[in-house]
């Protein structure tokens, strides 16, 4: 075990020795190579209903294919993956975990999961507390997903990590990796290759081993993981977004993807009558809502890094410019602009709530807690008179603890059984 820990710290010195050991961690009989052809849709109404209604820009012409439509194809693919697995067998996580593995492999995997949990506890304290509300199996799986993106963030130099970019749904903590050489597109290409190998059961390090085991147990598709890397590529090239269509795609890459990754782990309630597509669509909406909230909270801090994650055309319509953002003065124009941005984020939260009720009963409480805490960040921005230049909006400990019983009460309400499949024509 100590050898594996040392290898994580000094991978070059130990890579050849531990490659075979890590490969053996994932049972071969659980490996699957999944590939599905996503079906395109000519028109998109459900998620784009929120997307279009929430868009404040009148300057954007109707594109042949909006970002929301492109992203929805990924949603359909994830839903198809779950449906296919349901046909093959019912997913029984406890049964999977009761399988007898060799002592060595079991110990190494347990150590890998524990290390992911330690990283989560260290770099995202509030989120870590939320995972403690999950069942042990789901908690470990979420830690593994988190560990992957902490590892990715560590490879980014601090000044290139946007303050709102986070691996998974944190509330207030910033994941800042140590100083590192400037990451390049080639480096991200290598990460993507590493991801391919991980999904094929060939983990590179301890974090990979835990995630490789997780994706062998749950119907998790590789596409959202690759899309998050694409979001990091986007951050290397862009520091401005001309309209909400561009920003929506970015939000999907860096946060909506996490929603799609998490649904297979959280599970859909057996009694739910909602379509699989609609539940995934709600998870996507929660990721978008969280990311928009992060962006609005961190306007001032991002501006000090030379980055503006607000639609340029909407700023112009409000009579605002980049210079106004960098000056950081709260004006009536800024207040009006922020009211519209907050309204849009809340609309995505409203869309997300429909899907939380359809999750497995053991998963509803932590997801409700996360959703309610994030929505309160928007309240805090309003309470600060929309000053997100010099004041950081946050949810105090008292409010966090007060939200837990409220979230628990909502979780007990169960599914609506009325959440229909998105309408397309």
Coordinates of N, CA and C in Angstrom, one line a residue, residues 84-288:
X84 N -30.0 0.3 -22.0 CA -29.4 -0.9 -22.5 C -29.0 -1.8 -21.3
X85 N -28.4 -1.2 -20.2 CA -28.0 -2.0 -19.1 C -29.2 -2.6 -18.4
X86 N -30.3 -1.8 -18.3 CA -31.5 -2.4 -17.7 C -32.0 -3.6 -18.4
X87 N -31.8 -3.7 -19.7 CA -32.2 -4.8 -20.5 C -31.4 -6.0 -20.2
X88 N -30.1 -5.8 -20.0 CA -29.1 -6.8 -19.7 C -29.3 -7.4 -18.3
X89 N -29.4 -6.5 -17.3 CA -29.5 -7.0 -16.0 C -29.9 -5.8 -15.1
X90 N -30.4 -6.1 -13.9 CA -30.7 -5.0 -13.0 C -29.5 -4.7 -12.2
X91 N -29.2 -3.5 -12.1 CA -27.9 -3.0 -11.4 C -28.1 -3.2 -9.9
X92 N -27.3 -4.1 -9.3 CA -27.3 -4.3 -7.9 C -26.0 -4.0 -7.3
X93 N -25.8 -2.8 -6.8 CA -24.4 -2.4 -6.3 C -24.0 -3.3 -5.2
X94 N -24.9 -3.6 -4.3 CA -24.5 -4.4 -3.1 C -23.9 -5.8 -3.5
X95 N -24.6 -6.3 -4.5 CA -24.2 -7.6 -5.0 C -22.8 -7.5 -5.6
X96 N -22.6 -6.5 -6.4 CA -21.2 -6.2 -6.9 C -20.2 -6.2 -5.9
X97 N -20.5 -5.4 -4.8 CA -19.5 -5.2 -3.7 C -19.3 -6.5 -2.9
X98 N -20.3 -7.4 -2.9 CA -20.1 -8.6 -2.1 C -19.3 -9.7 -2.8
X99 N -18.9 -9.4 -4.1 CA -18.1 -10.3 -4.8 C -16.8 -10.5 -4.2
X100 N -16.3 -11.7 -4.1 CA -15.0 -12.0 -3.5 C -13.8 -11.7 -4.4
X101 N -13.1 -10.6 -4.0 CA -11.8 -10.3 -4.8 C -10.7 -10.8 -4.0
X102 N -9.5 -10.8 -4.7 CA -8.3 -11.2 -4.0 C -8.0 -10.2 -2.9
X103 N -7.4 -10.6 -1.8 CA -7.1 -9.7 -0.7 C -6.2 -8.5 -1.2
X104 N -5.3 -8.8 -2.0 CA -4.4 -7.7 -2.5 C -5.1 -6.7 -3.3
X105 N -5.9 -7.1 -4.3 CA -6.6 -6.2 -5.1 C -7.7 -5.4 -4.3
X106 N -8.4 -6.1 -3.4 CA -9.4 -5.5 -2.5 C -8.7 -4.4 -1.7
X107 N -7.6 -4.7 -1.1 CA -6.9 -3.7 -0.2 C -6.5 -2.5 -1.0
X108 N -5.9 -2.7 -2.2 CA -5.5 -1.6 -3.0 C -6.6 -0.7 -3.5
X109 N -7.7 -1.4 -3.9 CA -8.9 -0.6 -4.3 C -9.5 0.2 -3.2
X110 N -9.6 -0.4 -2.0 CA -10.1 0.3 -0.8 C -9.2 1.5 -0.5
X111 N -7.9 1.3 -0.6 CA -6.9 2.4 -0.4 C -7.1 3.5 -1.5
X112 N -7.3 3.1 -2.7 CA -7.5 4.1 -3.8 C -8.8 4.9 -3.5
X113 N -9.9 4.3 -3.2 CA -11.1 5.0 -2.9 C -10.9 5.9 -1.6
X114 N -10.2 5.4 -0.6 CA -10.0 6.2 0.6 C -9.2 7.5 0.3
X115 N -8.2 7.3 -0.6 CA -7.4 8.4 -1.0 C -8.2 9.5 -1.7
X116 N -9.1 9.0 -2.6 CA -10.0 10.0 -3.3 C -10.8 10.7 -2.3
X117 N -11.3 10.0 -1.3 CA -12.1 10.6 -0.2 C -11.3 11.7 0.6
X118 N -10.1 11.3 0.8 CA -9.2 12.3 1.6 C -9.0 13.6 0.8
X119 N -8.8 13.4 -0.5 CA -8.6 14.6 -1.4 C -9.9 15.4 -1.4
X120 N -11.0 14.7 -1.5 CA -12.3 15.5 -1.5 C -12.4 16.2 -0.2
X121 N -12.1 15.6 0.9 CA -12.3 16.2 2.3 C -11.3 17.4 2.4
X122 N -10.1 17.3 1.8 CA -9.2 18.4 1.9 C -9.5 19.6 1.0
X123 N -9.9 19.3 -0.2 CA -10.1 20.4 -1.1 C -11.5 20.9 -1.3
X124 N -12.5 20.2 -0.8 CA -13.9 20.6 -1.0 C -14.7 20.1 0.2
X125 N -14.5 20.8 1.3 CA -15.0 20.4 2.6 C -16.5 20.3 2.7
X126 N -17.2 21.3 2.1 CA -18.6 21.3 2.1 C -19.2 20.2 1.3
X127 N -18.6 20.0 0.1 CA -19.0 18.9 -0.8 C -18.8 17.6 -0.1
X128 N -17.7 17.4 0.5 CA -17.4 16.2 1.2 C -18.4 15.9 2.3
X129 N -18.9 16.8 3.0 CA -19.9 16.6 4.0 C -21.2 16.1 3.3
X130 N -21.5 16.6 2.1 CA -22.6 16.2 1.4 C -22.5 14.7 1.0
X131 N -21.3 14.3 0.6 CA -21.1 12.9 0.2 C -21.4 11.9 1.4
X132 N -21.2 12.4 2.6 CA -21.4 11.6 3.8 C -22.9 11.2 4.0
X133 N -23.8 12.0 3.3 CA -25.2 11.6 3.3 C -25.6 10.5 2.4
X134 N -24.6 10.1 1.5 CA -24.8 9.1 0.5 C -24.6 7.7 1.1
X135 N -25.1 6.7 0.4 CA -24.7 5.3 0.8 C -23.2 5.1 0.6
X136 N -22.6 4.1 1.3 CA -21.1 3.9 1.2 C -20.7 3.7 -0.3
X137 N -21.5 2.9 -1.0 CA -21.1 2.5 -2.4 C -21.2 3.8 -3.3
X138 N -22.2 4.6 -3.2 CA -22.3 5.8 -4.0 C -21.3 6.8 -3.6
X139 N -21.0 6.9 -2.3 CA -20.1 7.8 -1.8 C -18.7 7.6 -2.4
X140 N -18.3 6.3 -2.4 CA -17.0 6.0 -3.0 C -16.9 6.3 -4.4
X141 N -18.0 6.0 -5.1 CA -18.0 6.2 -6.6 C -17.9 7.7 -6.9
X142 N -18.6 8.6 -6.1 CA -18.5 10.0 -6.3 C -17.1 10.5 -6.0
X143 N -16.5 10.0 -4.9 CA -15.1 10.3 -4.6 C -14.2 10.0 -5.7
X144 N -14.4 8.9 -6.4 CA -13.6 8.5 -7.5 C -13.7 9.5 -8.6
X145 N -14.9 9.9 -9.0 CA -15.1 10.9 -10.0 C -14.4 12.2 -9.6
X146 N -14.6 12.6 -8.4 CA -14.0 13.9 -7.9 C -12.5 13.8 -8.0
X147 N -11.9 12.6 -7.6 CA -10.5 12.5 -7.6 C -9.9 12.7 -8.9
X148 N -10.6 12.2 -10.0 CA -10.1 12.3 -11.3 C -9.9 13.8 -11.7
X149 N -10.8 14.6 -11.3 CA -10.8 16.0 -11.7 C -9.9 16.9 -10.8
X150 N -9.7 16.5 -9.6 CA -8.7 17.1 -8.8 C -7.4 16.9 -9.4
X151 N -7.2 15.6 -9.8 CA -5.9 15.3 -10.5 C -5.7 16.1 -11.7
X152 N -6.8 16.3 -12.5 CA -6.7 17.2 -13.7 C -6.4 18.6 -13.3
X153 N -7.0 19.1 -12.3 CA -6.8 20.5 -11.9 C -5.4 20.7 -11.4
X154 N -4.8 19.7 -10.8 CA -3.4 19.8 -10.3 C -2.5 20.1 -11.4
X155 N -2.8 19.7 -12.6 CA -1.9 19.8 -13.7 C -2.0 21.2 -14.4
X156 N -3.0 22.0 -13.9 CA -3.2 23.4 -14.4 C -2.5 24.4 -13.5
X157 N -1.7 25.3 -14.1 CA -1.1 26.3 -13.3 C -2.2 27.2 -12.6
X158 N -1.9 27.7 -11.4 CA -2.9 28.4 -10.6 C -3.6 29.5 -11.4
X159 N -2.8 30.3 -12.1 CA -3.4 31.5 -12.8 C -4.3 31.1 -13.9
X160 N -4.3 29.9 -14.4 CA -5.1 29.5 -15.5 C -6.4 28.7 -15.0
X161 N -6.5 28.5 -13.7 CA -7.7 27.8 -13.2 C -8.7 28.9 -12.9
X162 N -9.8 28.9 -13.7 CA -10.9 29.9 -13.3 C -11.4 29.6 -12.0
X163 N -11.8 30.6 -11.2 CA -12.2 30.4 -9.8 C -13.5 29.6 -9.7
X164 N -14.3 29.7 -10.8 CA -15.6 28.9 -10.7 C -15.4 27.5 -11.2
X165 N -14.3 27.2 -11.8 CA -14.1 25.9 -12.4 C -13.8 24.9 -11.3
X166 N -14.6 23.9 -11.1 CA -14.4 23.0 -10.0 C -14.7 21.6 -10.5
X167 N -14.0 20.6 -10.0 CA -14.3 19.2 -10.2 C -15.5 18.9 -9.3
X168 N -16.7 18.7 -9.9 CA -17.9 18.4 -9.2 C -18.6 19.6 -8.5
X169 N -19.6 19.3 -7.8 CA -20.5 20.4 -7.3 C -20.1 20.8 -5.9
X170 N -19.1 21.7 -5.8 CA -18.7 22.2 -4.5 C -19.6 23.4 -4.2
X171 N -19.5 23.9 -3.0 CA -20.3 25.1 -2.7 C -19.4 26.3 -2.6
X172 N -18.4 26.3 -1.7 CA -17.6 27.5 -1.5 C -16.1 27.3 -1.8
X173 N -15.7 26.1 -1.8 CA -14.2 25.8 -1.9 C -13.7 25.9 -3.3
X174 N -12.5 26.4 -3.3 CA -11.8 26.5 -4.6 C -10.7 25.5 -4.7
X175 N -10.7 24.7 -5.8 CA -9.7 23.7 -6.0 C -8.6 24.4 -6.8
X176 N -7.5 24.7 -6.1 CA -6.3 25.3 -6.7 C -5.2 24.3 -6.6
X177 N -4.7 23.9 -7.8 CA -3.6 23.0 -7.8 C -2.3 23.8 -7.6
X178 N -1.2 23.1 -7.3 CA 0.1 23.8 -7.0 C 0.6 24.3 -8.3
X179 N 1.6 25.2 -8.2 CA 2.2 25.8 -9.4 C 2.7 24.6 -10.3
X180 N 2.4 24.7 -11.6 CA 2.8 23.7 -12.5 C 3.2 24.3 -13.8
X181 N 3.9 23.6 -14.7 CA 4.2 24.2 -16.0 C 2.9 24.4 -16.7
X182 N 3.0 25.4 -17.6 CA 1.8 25.7 -18.4 C 1.3 24.5 -19.2
X183 N 0.0 24.2 -18.9 CA -0.5 23.1 -19.6 C -0.7 23.4 -21.1
X184 N -0.6 22.5 -22.0 CA -0.7 22.7 -23.4 C -1.8 21.8 -24.0
X185 N -2.2 22.1 -25.2 CA -3.2 21.2 -25.8 C -2.7 19.7 -25.9
X186 N -1.4 19.6 -26.1 CA -0.8 18.2 -26.2 C -0.9 17.5 -24.8
X187 N -0.8 18.3 -23.7 CA -0.9 17.7 -22.4 C -2.4 17.2 -22.2
X188 N -3.3 18.0 -22.7 CA -4.7 17.6 -22.5 C -5.0 16.4 -23.4
X189 N -4.3 16.3 -24.6 CA -4.5 15.1 -25.5 C -4.0 13.9 -24.7
X190 N -2.9 14.0 -24.0 CA -2.4 12.9 -23.2 C -3.4 12.5 -22.1
X191 N -4.0 13.5 -21.5 CA -5.0 13.2 -20.5 C -6.2 12.4 -21.1
X192 N -6.6 12.8 -22.4 CA -7.7 12.1 -23.0 C -7.3 10.7 -23.4
X193 N -6.1 10.5 -23.8 CA -5.6 9.1 -24.0 C -5.6 8.3 -22.8
X194 N -5.2 8.9 -21.7 CA -5.2 8.2 -20.4 C -6.6 7.9 -20.0
X195 N -7.6 8.7 -20.3 CA -9.0 8.4 -20.0 C -9.5 7.2 -20.8
X196 N -9.1 7.1 -22.1 CA -9.4 6.0 -22.9 C -8.9 4.7 -22.2
X197 N -7.7 4.7 -21.8 CA -7.1 3.6 -21.2 C -7.8 3.2 -19.9
X198 N -8.2 4.2 -19.1 CA -8.9 4.0 -17.9 C -10.2 3.3 -18.1
X199 N -10.9 3.7 -19.1 CA -12.2 3.1 -19.4 C -12.0 1.7 -19.9
X200 N -10.9 1.4 -20.4 CA -10.6 0.0 -20.9 C -10.0 -0.9 -19.8
X201 N -9.9 -0.3 -18.6 CA -9.4 -1.1 -17.5 C -7.9 -1.1 -17.3
X202 N -7.3 0.0 -17.8 CA -5.8 0.1 -17.6 C -5.5 1.4 -16.9
X203 N -5.7 1.5 -15.6 CA -5.5 2.7 -14.8 C -4.0 3.1 -14.7
X204 N -3.8 4.4 -14.7 CA -2.4 4.9 -14.7 C -2.0 5.1 -13.2
X205 N -2.8 5.6 -12.3 CA -2.4 5.8 -11.0 C -3.6 5.4 -10.0
X206 N -3.4 5.8 -8.8 CA -4.4 5.4 -7.8 C -5.8 6.0 -8.0
X207 N -5.8 7.3 -8.4 CA -7.1 7.9 -8.7 C -7.8 7.2 -9.9
X208 N -7.0 6.9 -10.9 CA -7.5 6.2 -12.1 C -8.1 4.8 -11.7
X209 N -7.4 4.1 -10.8 CA -7.8 2.8 -10.3 C -9.2 2.8 -9.7
X210 N -9.5 3.8 -8.9 CA -10.8 3.9 -8.2 C -11.8 4.3 -9.3
X211 N -11.5 5.2 -10.2 CA -12.5 5.5 -11.2 C -12.7 4.4 -12.2
X212 N -11.7 3.7 -12.5 CA -11.8 2.5 -13.5 C -12.7 1.5 -12.9
X213 N -12.6 1.3 -11.6 CA -13.5 0.3 -10.9 C -14.9 0.8 -10.9
X214 N -15.1 2.1 -10.7 CA -16.4 2.7 -10.6 C -17.1 2.6 -12.0
X215 N -16.4 2.9 -13.1 CA -17.1 2.9 -14.4 C -17.4 1.4 -14.8
X216 N -16.7 0.5 -14.2 CA -17.0 -0.9 -14.5 C -18.2 -1.4 -13.8
X217 N -18.7 -0.7 -12.7 CA -19.8 -1.1 -12.0 C -21.1 -0.3 -12.4
X218 N -20.9 0.9 -12.8 CA -22.1 1.8 -13.2 C -22.1 2.1 -14.7
X219 N -23.3 2.3 -15.2 CA -23.3 2.6 -16.7 C -22.9 4.0 -17.0
X220 N -21.6 4.3 -16.7 CA -21.1 5.6 -16.9 C -20.4 5.7 -18.3
X221 N -20.7 6.7 -19.1 CA -20.2 6.8 -20.4 C -18.9 7.7 -20.4
X222 N -18.0 7.5 -21.4 CA -16.8 8.3 -21.4 C -17.0 9.7 -21.9
X223 N -18.1 9.9 -22.7 CA -18.2 11.2 -23.4 C -18.2 12.4 -22.5
X224 N -19.0 12.4 -21.4 CA -19.0 13.5 -20.5 C -17.6 13.8 -19.9
X225 N -16.8 12.8 -19.7 CA -15.4 13.0 -19.2 C -14.6 13.7 -20.2
X226 N -14.7 13.2 -21.5 CA -14.0 13.9 -22.5 C -14.4 15.3 -22.8
X227 N -15.7 15.5 -22.6 CA -16.2 16.9 -22.8 C -15.7 17.8 -21.7
X228 N -15.5 17.3 -20.5 CA -14.9 18.2 -19.5 C -13.5 18.6 -19.8
X229 N -12.7 17.7 -20.4 CA -11.4 18.0 -20.9 C -11.5 19.1 -22.0
X230 N -12.5 19.0 -22.8 CA -12.8 20.0 -23.8 C -13.0 21.3 -23.2
X231 N -13.7 21.4 -22.1 CA -13.9 22.6 -21.4 C -12.6 23.3 -20.9
X232 N -11.6 22.4 -20.5 CA -10.3 22.9 -20.2 C -9.6 23.5 -21.4
X233 N -9.8 22.8 -22.5 CA -9.2 23.3 -23.7 C -9.7 24.7 -24.0
X234 N -11.0 24.8 -23.8 CA -11.7 26.1 -24.1 C -11.1 27.2 -23.2
X235 N -10.8 26.9 -22.0 CA -10.3 27.9 -21.1 C -8.9 28.3 -21.5
X236 N -8.2 27.5 -22.2 CA -6.8 27.8 -22.6 C -6.9 28.9 -23.7
X237 N -8.0 28.9 -24.5 CA -8.2 29.8 -25.6 C -9.1 31.0 -25.4
X238 N -10.1 30.8 -24.5 CA -11.1 31.9 -24.4 C -11.1 32.5 -23.0
X239 N -11.3 33.8 -23.0 CA -11.6 34.5 -21.7 C -12.8 35.4 -21.8
X240 N -13.5 35.3 -22.9 CA -14.7 36.0 -23.2 C -15.7 35.1 -23.9
X241 N -17.0 35.4 -23.7 CA -18.1 34.6 -24.4 C -19.1 35.6 -25.0
X242 N -19.2 35.5 -26.3 CA -19.9 36.6 -27.0 C -21.4 36.5 -26.7
X243 N -22.0 35.4 -26.4 CA -23.4 35.3 -26.1 C -23.7 34.1 -25.2
X244 N -24.9 33.9 -24.8 CA -25.3 32.9 -23.9 C -25.1 31.5 -24.5
X245 N -25.3 31.4 -25.8 CA -25.1 30.1 -26.5 C -23.7 29.6 -26.3
X246 N -22.7 30.4 -26.4 CA -21.3 30.0 -26.1 C -21.1 29.7 -24.6
X247 N -21.7 30.5 -23.8 CA -21.5 30.3 -22.3 C -22.2 29.0 -21.9
X248 N -23.4 28.7 -22.5 CA -24.1 27.5 -22.2 C -23.2 26.3 -22.5
X249 N -22.6 26.3 -23.6 CA -21.7 25.2 -24.0 C -20.6 25.0 -23.0
X250 N -20.0 26.1 -22.6 CA -18.9 26.1 -21.7 C -19.4 25.5 -20.3
X251 N -20.6 26.0 -19.9 CA -21.1 25.5 -18.6 C -21.4 24.0 -18.7
X252 N -21.8 23.5 -19.8 CA -22.0 22.1 -20.0 C -20.7 21.4 -19.8
X253 N -19.7 21.9 -20.5 CA -18.4 21.2 -20.5 C -17.8 21.1 -19.1
X254 N -17.9 22.1 -18.3 CA -17.2 22.1 -17.0 C -18.1 21.8 -15.8
X255 N -19.4 21.7 -16.0 CA -20.3 21.3 -14.9 C -21.5 20.5 -15.3
X256 N -22.1 20.7 -16.4 CA -23.2 19.9 -16.8 C -22.8 18.4 -17.0
X257 N -21.5 18.3 -17.5 CA -21.0 16.9 -17.6 C -21.0 16.1 -16.3
X258 N -20.8 16.8 -15.2 CA -20.7 16.2 -13.9 C -22.1 15.6 -13.6
X259 N -23.1 16.4 -13.9 CA -24.5 15.9 -13.7 C -24.7 14.6 -14.5
X260 N -24.3 14.5 -15.7 CA -24.5 13.3 -16.5 C -23.7 12.2 -16.0
X261 N -22.5 12.4 -15.4 CA -21.6 11.4 -14.8 C -22.3 10.8 -13.6
X262 N -23.0 11.7 -12.9 CA -23.5 11.3 -11.5 C -24.8 10.5 -11.5
X263 N -25.6 10.7 -12.5 CA -26.9 10.0 -12.5 C -26.8 8.5 -12.4
X264 N -25.9 7.9 -13.2 CA -25.8 6.4 -13.0 C -25.4 6.0 -11.6
X265 N -24.6 6.8 -10.9 CA -24.2 6.5 -9.6 C -25.4 6.8 -8.6
X266 N -26.0 7.9 -8.7 CA -27.2 8.2 -7.8 C -28.3 7.2 -8.0
X267 N -28.6 6.9 -9.3 CA -29.6 5.9 -9.6 C -31.0 6.5 -9.7
X268 N -31.8 6.0 -10.6 CA -33.2 6.5 -10.7 C -34.1 5.5 -9.9
X269 N -35.1 6.1 -9.2 CA -36.0 5.3 -8.4 C -36.7 4.3 -9.2
X270 N -36.8 3.0 -8.8 CA -37.5 2.0 -9.5 C -38.9 2.3 -9.8
X271 N -39.6 3.0 -8.9 CA -41.0 3.4 -9.0 C -41.2 4.6 -9.9
X272 N -40.1 5.3 -10.3 CA -40.3 6.5 -11.1 C -40.9 6.2 -12.5
X273 N -41.8 7.0 -12.8 CA -42.4 6.9 -14.2 C -41.9 7.9 -15.1
X274 N -40.9 8.7 -14.7 CA -40.3 9.6 -15.5 C -39.4 8.9 -16.6
X275 N -39.2 9.6 -17.7 CA -38.4 9.0 -18.7 C -36.9 9.2 -18.3
X276 N -36.1 8.2 -18.7 CA -34.6 8.3 -18.4 C -34.0 9.6 -18.9
X277 N -34.5 10.0 -20.2 CA -34.0 11.2 -20.8 C -34.3 12.4 -19.9
X278 N -35.5 12.5 -19.4 CA -35.9 13.6 -18.6 C -35.1 13.8 -17.3
X279 N -34.7 12.7 -16.7 CA -33.9 12.7 -15.5 C -32.5 13.2 -15.8
X280 N -31.9 12.7 -16.9 CA -30.6 13.2 -17.3 C -30.7 14.6 -17.7
X281 N -31.7 15.0 -18.3 CA -31.9 16.4 -18.7 C -31.9 17.4 -17.4
X282 N -32.6 16.9 -16.4 CA -32.6 17.7 -15.1 C -31.3 17.7 -14.5
X283 N -30.5 16.6 -14.5 CA -29.2 16.6 -14.0 C -28.3 17.6 -14.7
X284 N -28.5 17.7 -16.0 CA -27.7 18.6 -16.8 C -28.1 20.0 -16.4
X285 N -29.4 20.3 -16.2 CA -29.8 21.6 -15.8 C -29.2 22.0 -14.4
X286 N -29.1 21.0 -13.5 CA -28.5 21.3 -12.2 C -27.0 21.7 -12.4
X287 N -26.3 21.0 -13.2 CA -24.9 21.4 -13.5 C -24.8 22.8 -14.1
X288 N -25.7 23.1 -15.0 CA -25.7 24.5 -15.6 C -26.0 25.5 -14.6

